[in-house]
Coordinates of C-alpha atoms in Angstrom, one line a residue:
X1 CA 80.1 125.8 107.9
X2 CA 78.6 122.9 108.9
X3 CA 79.3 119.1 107.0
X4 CA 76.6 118.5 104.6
X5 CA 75.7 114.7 104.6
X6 CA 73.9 114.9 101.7
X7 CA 76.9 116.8 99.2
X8 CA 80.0 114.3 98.7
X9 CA 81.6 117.4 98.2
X10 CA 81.3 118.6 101.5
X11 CA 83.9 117.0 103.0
X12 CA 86.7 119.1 100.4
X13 CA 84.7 122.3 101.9
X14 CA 84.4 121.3 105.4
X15 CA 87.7 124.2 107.4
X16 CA 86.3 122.6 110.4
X17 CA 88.2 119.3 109.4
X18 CA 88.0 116.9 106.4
X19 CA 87.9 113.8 108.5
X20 CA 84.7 114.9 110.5
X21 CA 83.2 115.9 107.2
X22 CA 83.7 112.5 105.5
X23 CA 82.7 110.6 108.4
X24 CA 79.5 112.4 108.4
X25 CA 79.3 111.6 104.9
X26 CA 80.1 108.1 104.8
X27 CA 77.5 107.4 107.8
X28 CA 74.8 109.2 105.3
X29 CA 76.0 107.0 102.4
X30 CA 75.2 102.7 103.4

């Protein structure tokens, strides 16, 4: 599964690792 920048709740779903997700996430999100 791949992070979804667009779902904040990806990162809690993300087994590849939480910190990559939220990264992603917070790039996506100013």
């Amino acid at each position: 599964l791949k992070c979804n920048k667009l779902i904040p709740l990806a990162y809690k779903t993300c087994p590849a690792g939480k910190n990559l997700c939220y990264k992603m996430y917070m790039v996506a999100t100013p």
